[in-house]
PDB file of C-alpha atoms in Angstrom:
ATOM      1  CA  MET A  21      23.969  -5.268  -8.611  1.00 51.00           C
ATOM      2  CA  ASN A  22      22.239  -6.519  -5.449  1.00 56.00           C
ATOM      3  CA  LEU A  23      25.626  -6.777  -3.721  1.00 61.00           C
ATOM      4  CA  ILE A  24      26.468  -3.177  -4.622  1.00 69.00           C
ATOM      5  CA  ARG A  25      23.031  -1.978  -3.548  1.00 63.00           C
ATOM      6  CA  THR A  26      23.321  -3.816  -0.236  1.00 63.00           C
ATOM      7  CA  ALA A  27      26.790  -2.361   0.387  1.00 70.00           C
ATOM      8  CA  MET A  28      25.541   1.167  -0.364  1.00 73.00           C
ATOM      9  CA  LEU A  29      22.561   0.720   1.936  1.00 69.00           C
ATOM     10  CA  LEU A  30      24.706  -0.580   4.786  1.00 70.00           C
ATOM     11  CA  ALA A  31      27.161   2.283   4.266  1.00 75.00           C
ATOM     12  CA  PHE A  32      24.323   4.794   4.499  1.00 74.00           C
ATOM     13  CA  MET A  33      22.856   3.159   7.606  1.00 70.00           C
ATOM     14  CA  THR A  34      26.328   3.084   9.192  1.00 75.00           C
ATOM     15  CA  ALA A  35      26.825   6.784   8.404  1.00 78.00           C
ATOM     16  CA  LEU A  36      23.430   7.510   9.928  1.00 74.00           C
ATOM     17  CA  PHE A  37      24.417   5.554  13.022  1.00 73.00           C
ATOM     18  CA  MET A  38      27.639   7.579  13.264  1.00 77.00           C
ATOM     19  CA  GLY A  39      25.716  10.817  12.793  1.00 74.00           C
ATOM     20  CA  ILE A  40      23.534  10.055  15.778  1.00 71.00           C
ATOM     21  CA  GLY A  41      26.660   9.277  17.800  1.00 73.00           C
ATOM     22  CA  LEU A  42      28.087  12.660  16.789  1.00 72.00           C
ATOM     23  CA  LEU A  43      24.903  14.467  17.783  1.00 68.00           C
ATOM     24  CA  ILE A  44      24.783  12.705  21.134  1.00 67.00           C
ATOM     25  CA  GLY A  45      28.426  12.675  22.167  1.00 67.00           C
ATOM     26  CA  GLY A  46      30.521  14.657  19.682  1.00 70.00           C
ATOM     27  CA  ARG A  47      33.530  13.057  17.984  1.00 75.00           C
ATOM     28  CA  GLY A  48      33.977  10.552  20.768  1.00 74.00           C
ATOM     29  CA  GLY A  49      30.362   9.479  20.405  1.00 70.00           C
ATOM     30  CA  MET A  50      30.782   9.212  16.628  1.00 74.00           C
ATOM     31  CA  MET A  51      33.784   6.895  16.966  1.00 81.00           C
ATOM     32  CA  ILE A  52      31.971   4.721  19.504  1.00 77.00           C
ATOM     33  CA  ALA A  53      28.985   4.571  17.159  1.00 75.00           C
ATOM     34  CA  LEU A  54      31.271   3.562  14.265  1.00 76.00           C
ATOM     35  CA  LEU A  55      32.736   0.689  16.259  1.00 80.00           C
ATOM     36  CA  ILE A  56      29.266  -0.433  17.315  1.00 75.00           C
ATOM     37  CA  ALA A  57      28.012  -0.224  13.707  1.00 73.00           C
ATOM     38  CA  ILE A  58      30.926  -2.299  12.400  1.00 75.00           C
ATOM     39  CA  ALA A  59      30.341  -4.932  15.061  1.00 76.00           C
ATOM     40  CA  MET A  60      26.605  -4.946  14.351  1.00 71.00           C
ATOM     41  CA  ASN A  61      27.112  -5.277  10.591  1.00 69.00           C
ATOM     42  CA  PHE A  62      29.406  -8.257  11.111  1.00 75.00           C
ATOM     43  CA  PHE A  63      27.171  -9.878  13.712  1.00 72.00           C
ATOM     44  CA  SER A  64      23.976  -9.239  11.750  1.00 69.00           C
ATOM     45  CA  TYR A  65      25.391 -10.712   8.542  1.00 70.00           C
ATOM     46  CA  TRP A  66      25.897 -14.063  10.235  1.00 77.00           C
ATOM     47  CA  ASN A  67      23.115 -14.066  12.841  1.00 74.00           C
ATOM     48  CA  SER A  68      20.271 -11.707  11.871  1.00 73.00           C
ATOM     49  CA  ASP A  69      18.140 -14.518  10.419  1.00 82.00           C
ATOM     50  CA  ARG A  70      18.333 -16.534  13.631  1.00 88.00           C
ATOM     51  CA  LEU A  71      17.583 -13.425  15.691  1.00 86.00           C
ATOM     52  CA  VAL A  72      14.407 -12.687  13.734  1.00 89.00           C
ATOM     53  CA  LEU A  73      13.216 -16.302  13.861  1.00 94.00           C
ATOM     54  CA  ARG A  74      13.865 -16.414  17.613  1.00 93.00           C
ATOM     55  CA  MET A  75      12.110 -13.077  18.048  1.00 93.00           C
ATOM     56  CA  TYR A  76       8.933 -14.565  16.580  1.00 96.00           C
ATOM     57  CA  ASP A  77       9.408 -17.901  18.385  1.00 95.00           C
ATOM     58  CA  ALA A  78       9.391 -19.689  15.023  1.00 96.00           C
ATOM     59  CA  GLN A  79       9.472 -23.490  15.210  1.00 96.00           C
ATOM     60  CA  GLU A  80      11.236 -25.481  12.492  1.00 97.00           C
ATOM     61  CA  VAL A  81       9.173 -28.209  10.835  1.00 96.00           C
ATOM     62  CA  ASP A  82       9.974 -31.034   8.457  1.00 95.00           C
ATOM     63  CA  GLU A  83       8.217 -33.505   6.193  1.00 93.00           C
ATOM     64  CA  ARG A  84       7.055 -35.557   9.160  1.00 94.00           C
ATOM     65  CA  SER A  85       5.627 -32.771  11.296  1.00 94.00           C
ATOM     66  CA  ALA A  86       4.076 -30.671   8.485  1.00 95.00           C
ATOM     67  CA  PRO A  87       4.007 -32.809   5.323  1.00 95.00           C
ATOM     68  CA  GLU A  88       1.827 -30.665   3.057  1.00 94.00           C
ATOM     69  CA  TYR A  89       3.284 -27.299   4.070  1.00 97.00           C
ATOM     70  CA  TYR A  90       6.822 -28.661   3.793  1.00 96.00           C
ATOM     71  CA  GLY A  91       5.941 -30.303   0.481  1.00 96.00           C
ATOM     72  CA  ILE A  92       4.715 -26.999  -0.941  1.00 96.00           C
ATOM     73  CA  VAL A  93       8.023 -25.297  -0.141  1.00 97.00           C
ATOM     74  CA  ARG A  94      10.031 -28.247  -1.459  1.00 97.00           C
ATOM     75  CA  ASP A  95       8.178 -28.306  -4.807  1.00 97.00           C
ATOM     76  CA  LEU A  96       8.331 -24.543  -5.222  1.00 97.00           C
ATOM     77  CA  ALA A  97      12.050 -24.459  -4.446  1.00 97.00           C
ATOM     78  CA  ALA A  98      12.561 -27.104  -7.136  1.00 97.00           C
ATOM     79  CA  ASN A  99      10.497 -25.037  -9.589  1.00 95.00           C
ATOM     80  CA  ALA A 100      12.667 -21.998  -8.860  1.00 96.00           C
ATOM     81  CA  GLY A 101      15.953 -23.913  -8.973  1.00 96.00           C
ATOM     82  CA  LEU A 102      16.716 -23.008  -5.357  1.00 97.00           C
ATOM     83  CA  PRO A 103      18.244 -25.057  -2.536  1.00 97.00           C
ATOM     84  CA  MET A 104      15.678 -26.308  -0.048  1.00 97.00           C
ATOM     85  CA  PRO A 105      15.304 -23.632   2.653  1.00 97.00           C
ATOM     86  CA  ARG A 106      14.596 -24.304   6.285  1.00 97.00           C
ATOM     87  CA  VAL A 107      10.846 -24.222   6.943  1.00 98.00           C
ATOM     88  CA  TYR A 108       9.308 -22.646  10.039  1.00 97.00           C
ATOM     89  CA  VAL A 109       5.899 -22.109  11.607  1.00 97.00           C
ATOM     90  CA  ILE A 110       5.017 -19.115  13.794  1.00 97.00           C
ATOM     91  CA  ASN A 111       2.290 -19.782  16.347  1.00 96.00           C
ATOM     92  CA  ASN A 112       0.347 -16.585  15.630  1.00 95.00           C
ATOM     93  CA  SER A 113      -3.271 -16.209  14.565  1.00 94.00           C
ATOM     94  CA  GLN A 114      -2.524 -13.298  12.219  1.00 95.00           C
ATOM     95  CA  PRO A 115      -2.142 -14.658   8.655  1.00 96.00           C
ATOM     96  CA  ASN A 116       1.319 -13.669   7.418  1.00 97.00           C
ATOM     97  CA  ALA A 117       4.698 -14.982   6.259  1.00 97.00           C
ATOM     98  CA  PHE A 118       8.283 -13.867   5.693  1.00 96.00           C
ATOM     99  CA  ALA A 119      11.654 -15.110   4.437  1.00 95.00           C
ATOM    100  CA  THR A 120      15.084 -14.506   5.886  1.00 92.00           C
ATOM    101  CA  GLY A 121      18.709 -15.592   5.426  1.00 89.00           C
ATOM    102  CA  ARG A 122      21.929 -14.144   4.062  1.00 86.00           C
ATOM    103  CA  ASN A 123      21.814 -16.147   0.808  1.00 90.00           C
ATOM    104  CA  PRO A 124      19.794 -18.922  -0.901  1.00 93.00           C
ATOM    105  CA  GLN A 125      22.018 -21.583   0.666  1.00 94.00           C
ATOM    106  CA  ASN A 126      21.174 -20.319   4.173  1.00 93.00           C
ATOM    107  CA  ALA A 127      17.577 -19.208   3.688  1.00 94.00           C
ATOM    108  CA  ALA A 128      14.505 -19.839   5.803  1.00 96.00           C
ATOM    109  CA  VAL A 129      10.811 -19.266   5.193  1.00 97.00           C
ATOM    110  CA  ALA A 130       8.198 -18.899   7.902  1.00 97.00           C
ATOM    111  CA  ALA A 131       4.399 -18.898   7.838  1.00 97.00           C
ATOM    112  CA  SER A 132       2.025 -18.233  10.700  1.00 97.00           C
ATOM    113  CA  THR A 133      -0.536 -20.741  11.884  1.00 96.00           C
ATOM    114  CA  GLY A 134      -3.172 -18.143  11.023  1.00 96.00           C
ATOM    115  CA  LEU A 135      -2.052 -18.169   7.391  1.00 97.00           C
ATOM    116  CA  LEU A 136      -1.942 -21.964   7.164  1.00 96.00           C
ATOM    117  CA  GLN A 137      -5.412 -22.268   8.656  1.00 94.00           C
ATOM    118  CA  ALA A 138      -7.076 -19.524   6.609  1.00 94.00           C
ATOM    119  CA  LEU A 139      -5.753 -20.095   3.079  1.00 96.00           C
ATOM    120  CA  THR A 140      -6.275 -22.852   0.531  1.00 95.00           C
ATOM    121  CA  TYR A 141      -3.458 -25.020  -0.741  1.00 95.00           C
ATOM    122  CA  ASP A 142      -2.953 -22.933  -3.905  1.00 95.00           C
ATOM    123  CA  GLU A 143      -3.024 -19.674  -1.946  1.00 96.00           C
ATOM    124  CA  VAL A 144      -0.397 -20.921   0.499  1.00 97.00           C
ATOM    125  CA  ALA A 145       1.683 -21.973  -2.523  1.00 97.00           C
ATOM    126  CA  GLY A 146       1.390 -18.440  -3.910  1.00 97.00           C
ATOM    127  CA  VAL A 147       2.512 -16.898  -0.624  1.00 98.00           C
ATOM    128  CA  MET A 148       5.475 -19.219  -0.218  1.00 98.00           C
ATOM    129  CA  ALA A 149       6.455 -18.657  -3.871  1.00 98.00           C
ATOM    130  CA  HIS A 150       6.520 -14.920  -3.120  1.00 97.00           C
ATOM    131  CA  GLU A 151       8.854 -15.558  -0.178  1.00 97.00           C
ATOM    132  CA  LEU A 152      11.096 -17.794  -2.274  1.00 97.00           C
ATOM    133  CA  ALA A 153      11.218 -15.010  -4.871  1.00 96.00           C
ATOM    134  CA  HIS A 154      12.715 -12.771  -2.170  1.00 94.00           C
ATOM    135  CA  VAL A 155      15.281 -15.495  -1.533  1.00 94.00           C
ATOM    136  CA  GLN A 156      16.086 -15.846  -5.236  1.00 94.00           C
ATOM    137  CA  ASN A 157      16.345 -12.077  -5.683  1.00 90.00           C
ATOM    138  CA  ARG A 158      18.639 -11.991  -2.634  1.00 86.00           C
ATOM    139  CA  ASP A 159      16.367  -9.497  -0.940  1.00 86.00           C
ATOM    140  CA  THR A 160      16.433 -11.335   2.358  1.00 82.00           C
ATOM    141  CA  LEU A 161      19.946 -10.244   3.350  1.00 79.00           C
ATOM    142  CA  THR A 162      19.191  -6.582   2.723  1.00 77.00           C
ATOM    143  CA  MET A 163      15.776  -6.756   4.383  1.00 73.00           C
ATOM    144  CA  THR A 164      17.043  -8.544   7.482  1.00 69.00           C
ATOM    145  CA  LEU A 165      20.140  -6.372   7.922  1.00 71.00           C
ATOM    146  CA  THR A 166      18.083  -3.224   7.394  1.00 71.00           C
ATOM    147  CA  ALA A 167      15.591  -4.369  10.017  1.00 67.00           C
ATOM    148  CA  THR A 168      18.417  -4.931  12.521  1.00 68.00           C
ATOM    149  CA  LEU A 169      20.161  -1.613  11.852  1.00 70.00           C
ATOM    150  CA  ALA A 170      16.949   0.411  11.680  1.00 68.00           C
ATOM    151  CA  GLY A 171      15.924  -0.974  15.050  1.00 66.00           C
ATOM    152  CA  ALA A 172      19.350  -0.130  16.484  1.00 69.00           C
ATOM    153  CA  ILE A 173      19.237   3.407  15.087  1.00 70.00           C
ATOM    154  CA  SER A 174      15.808   3.990  16.608  1.00 66.00           C
ATOM    155  CA  MET A 175      17.078   2.666  19.921  1.00 67.00           C
ATOM    156  CA  LEU A 176      20.151   4.900  19.766  1.00 65.00           C
ATOM    157  CA  GLY A 177      17.898   7.851  19.016  1.00 61.00           C
ATOM    158  CA  ASN A 178      15.968   7.084  22.185  1.00 61.00           C
ATOM    159  CA  PHE A 179      19.218   7.260  24.138  1.00 61.00           C
ATOM    160  CA  ALA A 180      19.460  10.919  23.136  1.00 56.00           C
ATOM    161  CA  PHE A 181      16.580  11.618  25.477  1.00 56.00           C
ATOM    162  CA  PHE A 182      18.655  10.495  28.461  1.00 57.00           C
ATOM    163  CA  PHE A 183      21.699  12.498  27.326  1.00 53.00           C
ATOM    164  CA  SER A 184      19.712  15.645  26.575  1.00 52.00           C
ATOM    165  CA  GLY A 185      19.778  16.824  30.181  1.00 51.00           C
ATOM    166  CA  ASN A 186      23.501  16.266  30.664  1.00 51.00           C
ATOM    167  CA  ARG A 187      25.351  19.566  30.405  1.00 48.00           C
ATOM    168  CA  GLU A 188      28.692  17.823  30.109  1.00 49.00           C
ATOM    169  CA  ASN A 189      27.903  15.978  26.883  1.00 51.00           C
ATOM    170  CA  ASN A 190      29.747  16.962  23.713  1.00 52.00           C
ATOM    171  CA  ASN A 191      26.737  17.504  21.499  1.00 52.00           C
ATOM    172  CA  PRO A 192      27.942  20.216  19.059  1.00 52.00           C
ATOM    173  CA  LEU A 193      24.426  21.373  18.133  1.00 50.00           C
ATOM    174  CA  GLY A 194      22.839  21.536  21.553  1.00 54.00           C
ATOM    175  CA  PHE A 195      19.062  21.095  21.654  1.00 55.00           C
ATOM    176  CA  ILE A 196      18.788  20.928  17.848  1.00 61.00           C
ATOM    177  CA  GLY A 197      21.279  18.065  17.748  1.00 58.00           C
ATOM    178  CA  THR A 198      19.424  16.183  20.453  1.00 61.00           C
ATOM    179  CA  LEU A 199      16.117  16.710  18.640  1.00 64.00           C
ATOM    180  CA  ALA A 200      17.653  15.419  15.396  1.00 63.00           C
ATOM    181  CA  ALA A 201      19.013  12.344  17.156  1.00 60.00           C
ATOM    182  CA  MET A 202      15.672  11.645  18.801  1.00 64.00           C
ATOM    183  CA  ILE A 203      13.427  12.168  15.767  1.00 67.00           C
ATOM    184  CA  ILE A 204      15.033  12.939  12.419  1.00 65.00           C
ATOM    185  CA  ALA A 205      17.698  10.230  12.210  1.00 63.00           C
ATOM    186  CA  PRO A 206      15.416   7.324  13.251  1.00 63.00           C
ATOM    187  CA  PHE A 207      12.801   8.665  10.851  1.00 69.00           C
ATOM    188  CA  ALA A 208      15.371   8.699   8.030  1.00 66.00           C
ATOM    189  CA  ALA A 209      16.298   5.095   8.818  1.00 64.00           C
ATOM    190  CA  MET A 210      12.633   4.153   8.705  1.00 66.00           C
ATOM    191  CA  MET A 211      12.204   5.852   5.329  1.00 66.00           C
ATOM    192  CA  VAL A 212      15.141   3.953   3.818  1.00 66.00           C
ATOM    193  CA  GLN A 213      13.836   0.685   5.235  1.00 62.00           C
ATOM    194  CA  MET A 214      10.347   1.267   3.837  1.00 65.00           C
ATOM    195  CA  ALA A 215      11.532   2.424   0.414  1.00 62.00           C
ATOM    196  CA  VAL A 216      13.710  -0.672   0.030  1.00 65.00           C
ATOM    197  CA  SER A 217      10.836  -2.970   0.930  1.00 66.00           C
ATOM    198  CA  ARG A 218       8.199  -1.316  -1.263  1.00 68.00           C
ATOM    199  CA  THR A 219      10.251  -1.438  -4.454  1.00 72.00           C
ATOM    200  CA  ARG A 220      10.919  -5.142  -3.976  1.00 85.00           C
ATOM    201  CA  GLU A 221       7.398  -6.352  -3.221  1.00 91.00           C
ATOM    202  CA  TYR A 222       6.189  -5.908  -6.809  1.00 91.00           C
ATOM    203  CA  SER A 223       9.214  -7.814  -8.104  1.00 91.00           C
ATOM    204  CA  ALA A 224       8.661 -10.634  -5.606  1.00 94.00           C
ATOM    205  CA  ASP A 225       4.953 -10.804  -6.512  1.00 96.00           C
ATOM    206  CA  ARG A 226       5.774 -11.195 -10.182  1.00 95.00           C
ATOM    207  CA  ARG A 227       8.539 -13.743  -9.701  1.00 96.00           C
ATOM    208  CA  GLY A 228       6.450 -15.607  -7.132  1.00 96.00           C
ATOM    209  CA  ALA A 229       3.601 -15.885  -9.637  1.00 96.00           C
ATOM    210  CA  GLU A 230       6.056 -17.311 -12.161  1.00 95.00           C
ATOM    211  CA  ILE A 231       7.363 -19.861  -9.659  1.00 96.00           C
ATOM    212  CA  CYS A 232       3.942 -21.161  -8.608  1.00 95.00           C
ATOM    213  CA  GLY A 233       2.317 -20.609 -12.009  1.00 93.00           C
ATOM    214  CA  GLN A 234      -0.816 -19.101 -10.434  1.00 93.00           C
ATOM    215  CA  PRO A 235      -0.823 -15.300 -10.186  1.00 95.00           C
ATOM    216  CA  LEU A 236      -4.523 -15.278  -9.307  1.00 96.00           C
ATOM    217  CA  ALA A 237      -3.925 -17.608  -6.348  1.00 96.00           C
ATOM    218  CA  LEU A 238      -1.322 -15.185  -5.009  1.00 97.00           C
ATOM    219  CA  ALA A 239      -3.704 -12.275  -5.637  1.00 97.00           C
ATOM    220  CA  SER A 240      -6.443 -14.099  -3.715  1.00 97.00           C
ATOM    221  CA  ALA A 241      -4.021 -14.811  -0.861  1.00 97.00           C
ATOM    222  CA  LEU A 242      -2.991 -11.147  -0.647  1.00 97.00           C
ATOM    223  CA  ARG A 243      -6.647 -10.128  -0.506  1.00 96.00           C
ATOM    224  CA  LYS A 244      -7.391 -12.550   2.331  1.00 96.00           C
ATOM    225  CA  ILE A 245      -4.247 -11.693   4.302  1.00 96.00           C
ATOM    226  CA  ALA A 246      -4.799  -7.946   3.995  1.00 93.00           C
ATOM    227  CA  GLY A 247      -8.399  -8.350   5.082  1.00 89.00           C
ATOM    228  CA  ALA A 248      -7.405 -10.172   8.255  1.00 90.00           C
ATOM    229  CA  ALA A 249      -3.948  -8.820   9.102  1.00 84.00           C
ATOM    230  CA  HIS A 250      -5.145  -5.535  10.581  1.00 78.00           C
ATOM    231  CA  GLN A 251      -8.046  -7.118  12.432  1.00 88.00           C
ATOM    232  CA  VAL A 252      -5.866  -9.701  14.158  1.00 92.00           C
ATOM    233  CA  PRO A 253      -3.055  -8.118  16.201  1.00 90.00           C
ATOM    234  CA  ASN A 254       0.545  -9.300  16.016  1.00 92.00           C
ATOM    235  CA  ALA A 255       1.971  -8.306  19.375  1.00 91.00           C
ATOM    236  CA  THR A 256       5.551  -9.280  18.507  1.00 92.00           C
ATOM    237  CA  ALA A 257       5.530  -7.164  15.350  1.00 89.00           C
ATOM    238  CA  GLU A 258       4.035  -4.228  17.261  1.00 87.00           C
ATOM    239  CA  ARG A 259       6.925  -4.450  19.732  1.00 86.00           C
ATOM    240  CA  ASN A 260       9.451  -4.715  16.890  1.00 81.00           C
ATOM    241  CA  PRO A 261       8.166  -2.475  14.066  1.00 79.00           C
ATOM    242  CA  ALA A 262      11.579  -2.497  12.356  1.00 74.00           C
ATOM    243  CA  THR A 263      10.760  -6.035  11.164  1.00 82.00           C
ATOM    244  CA  ALA A 264       7.412  -5.110   9.561  1.00 84.00           C
ATOM    245  CA  HIS A 265       8.839  -4.793   6.044  1.00 82.00           C
ATOM    246  CA  MET A 266       9.902  -8.448   6.055  1.00 87.00           C
ATOM    247  CA  PHE A 267       6.330  -9.770   5.955  1.00 93.00           C
ATOM    248  CA  ILE A 268       4.286 -10.289   2.784  1.00 95.00           C
ATOM    249  CA  ILE A 269       1.658  -7.882   4.206  1.00 93.00           C
ATOM    250  CA  ASN A 270       2.370  -5.170   6.765  1.00 89.00           C
ATOM    251  CA  PRO A 271       1.630  -6.810  10.155  1.00 91.00           C
ATOM    252  CA  LEU A 272       1.144  -3.464  11.920  1.00 86.00           C
ATOM    253  CA  SER A 273      -2.136  -1.631  12.227  1.00 74.00           C
ATOM    254  CA  GLY A 274      -2.851   1.452  10.134  1.00 60.00           C
ATOM    255  CA  GLU A 275      -1.993   0.511   6.537  1.00 49.00           C
ATOM    256  CA  ARG A 276      -4.417   2.402   4.304  1.00 46.00           C
ATOM    257  CA  MET A 277      -2.827   3.937   1.195  1.00 43.00           C
ATOM    258  CA  ASP A 278       0.171   3.667  -1.067  1.00 47.00           C
ATOM    259  CA  ASN A 279       2.659   6.321   0.064  1.00 45.00           C
ATOM    260  CA  LEU A 280       6.203   6.682   1.361  1.00 44.00           C
ATOM    261  CA  PHE A 281       5.199   6.173   4.961  1.00 51.00           C
ATOM    262  CA  LEU A 282       4.157   2.524   4.506  1.00 66.00           C
ATOM    263  CA  THR A 283       6.353  -0.555   4.395  1.00 70.00           C
ATOM    264  CA  HIS A 284       4.390  -2.109   1.523  1.00 84.00           C
ATOM    265  CA  PRO A 285       2.640  -0.911  -1.631  1.00 86.00           C
ATOM    266  CA  ALA A 286      -1.156  -0.781  -1.451  1.00 89.00           C
ATOM    267  CA  THR A 287      -2.506  -4.323  -1.588  1.00 93.00           C
ATOM    268  CA  GLU A 288      -5.041  -3.282  -4.241  1.00 94.00           C
ATOM    269  CA  ASN A 289      -2.202  -2.187  -6.526  1.00 94.00           C
ATOM    270  CA  ARG A 290      -0.384  -5.481  -6.044  1.00 95.00           C
ATOM    271  CA  ILE A 291      -3.534  -7.466  -6.772  1.00 96.00           C
ATOM    272  CA  ALA A 292      -4.212  -5.416  -9.903  1.00 95.00           C
ATOM    273  CA  ALA A 293      -0.671  -6.053 -11.162  1.00 94.00           C
ATOM    274  CA  LEU A 294      -1.091  -9.803 -10.630  1.00 96.00           C
ATOM    275  CA  GLU A 295      -4.461  -9.810 -12.392  1.00 95.00           C
ATOM    276  CA  ASP A 296      -2.931  -7.978 -15.361  1.00 94.00           C
ATOM    277  CA  MET A 297      -0.128 -10.519 -15.353  1.00 93.00           C
ATOM    278  CA  ALA A 298      -2.584 -13.433 -15.374  1.00 92.00           C
ATOM    279  CA  ALA A 299      -4.465 -11.914 -18.307  1.00 90.00           C
ATOM    280  CA  SER A 300      -1.301 -11.364 -20.341  1.00 84.00           C
ATOM    281  CA  PHE A 301       0.351 -14.758 -20.090  1.00 71.00           C
ATOM    282  CA  SER A 302      -0.458 -18.409 -20.587  1.00 64.00           C
ATOM    283  CA  TRP A 303       0.598 -20.503 -17.613  1.00 58.00           C
ATOM    284  CA  PRO A 304       1.483 -24.167 -18.289  1.00 55.00           C
ATOM    285  CA  SER A 305       0.086 -26.461 -15.629  1.00 47.00           C
ATOM    286  CA  THR A 306       3.523 -28.017 -15.175  1.00 42.00           C
ATOM    287  CA  ARG A 307       4.706 -24.813 -13.537  1.00 45.00           C
ATOM    288  CA  THR A 308       2.217 -25.111 -10.720  1.00 45.00           C
ATOM    289  CA  ALA A 309       3.452 -26.598  -7.451  1.00 47.00           C
ATOM    290  CA  GLN A 310       1.866 -30.014  -7.148  1.00 47.00           C
ATOM    291  CA  PRO A 311       0.282 -30.971  -3.819  1.00 42.00           C
ATOM    292  CA  ALA A 312       1.603 -33.879  -1.831  1.00 39.00           C
ATOM    293  CA  THR A 313      -1.982 -35.196  -1.613  1.00 37.00           C
ATOM    294  CA  ALA A 314      -4.043 -34.246  -4.650  1.00 35.00           C
ATOM    295  CA  THR A 315      -7.417 -34.694  -2.999  1.00 34.00           C
ATOM    296  CA  ARG A 316      -6.531 -31.971  -0.504  1.00 41.00           C
ATOM    297  CA  LYS A 317      -5.583 -29.326  -3.034  1.00 42.00           C
ATOM    298  CA  THR A 318      -8.524 -26.994  -2.370  1.00 40.00           C
ATOM    299  CA  ARG A 319      -8.851 -27.618   1.366  1.00 43.00           C
ATOM    300  CA  SER A 320      -7.761 -25.115   3.929  1.00 42.00           C
ATOM    301  CA  VAL A 321      -5.824 -26.218   6.975  1.00 42.00           C
ATOM    302  CA  PRO A 322      -7.879 -27.690   9.821  1.00 38.00           C
ATOM    303  CA  SER A 323      -8.247 -25.518  12.911  1.00 37.00           C
ATOM    304  CA  THR A 324      -6.442 -28.132  15.007  1.00 32.00           C
ATOM    305  CA  GLY A 325      -2.748 -28.835  14.733  1.00 39.00           C
ATOM    306  CA  TRP A 326       0.418 -26.860  15.503  1.00 39.00           C
ATOM    307  CA  GLY A 327       0.551 -25.062  18.820  1.00 37.00           C
ATOM    308  CA  ARG A 328      -2.833 -26.232  20.140  1.00 37.00           C
ATOM    309  CA  ASP A 329      -1.373 -28.138  23.040  1.00 42.00           C
ATOM    310  CA  ARG A 330       2.379 -28.173  23.617  1.00 40.00           C
ATOM    311  CA  SER A 331       2.021 -31.302  25.781  1.00 43.00           C
ATOM    312  CA  GLU A 332       0.996 -33.279  22.691  1.00 43.00           C
ATOM    313  CA  PRO A 333       3.435 -34.481  20.011  1.00 39.00           C
ATOM    314  CA  PRO A 334       4.068 -31.730  17.405  1.00 43.00           C
ATOM    315  CA  LYS A 335       1.651 -32.625  14.595  1.00 45.00           C
ATOM    316  CA  GLY A 336       2.145 -29.452  12.592  1.00 48.00           C
ATOM    317  CA  PRO A 337      -0.203 -27.774  10.120  1.00 52.00           C
ATOM    318  CA  TRP A 338      -1.756 -30.036   7.487  1.00 49.00           C
ATOM    319  CA  SER A 339      -0.425 -33.160   9.139  1.00 47.00           C
ATOM    320  CA  ARG A 340      -2.165 -36.378   8.130  1.00 41.00           C
TER     321      ARG A 340
END
């Protein structure tokens, strides 16, 4: 079902891309847009995860450089029956995280230094379980491809501005066509991107709570992240808003209520669903990700560590 849904989404985004080409340059523009869309779909399938990680300057870590963080992901992946993903750290003070990759065998998870420093061990486990749930549900391919295509569609719409003054273009609808290319089509791409993300966050919350065995820890993490995310700017996300739906909490400023214009459901609604889940089920302790060092289970990450001084050896968050 996910494969069919992904194919339908990509077909729609490709058609939208072609529509903008038609509005900008007539049939010739539509055919050029089709060729570009085909090339982008192929390229994005194989490379979109690396592009996003590079965009956020994510640094890969291992058991030596970030033992507790890496250990959390390793234990949670085992709980979920998933292959071990690549583990990354983003040197950004905004607490947030995302997952990417075309399938579970080629997945990656990334957490910001702000998240690792602000949350407790159990809360970080809840966040990473949520991201692994996206991997298990195969959301990451759709989310990453949609981010790439939505960004391209918005960029193509901006090109309409430069073509609007050219009397020799083949735009069949004149000013109305240019206006549609500049505003309506990118807006439609944004709506599809947001709708896809919002419907999957609840599912990832629930499955993430099952993986880590602590729905209240995930609820507490969401509360802390939401409280800080819009007070601490994420300049890279602001420059690339098409990637906002990939994060566990919207990294952009302005999230206030649960409606179609937001990339994520209201955090309060997500927390309430997790609290209801915790009250309805009994959670065996064996399902909880076990810390690499038990005495550190309730400690948050020290303020020193990854990214403090690039001239020093990479110690990583939670290093001993």
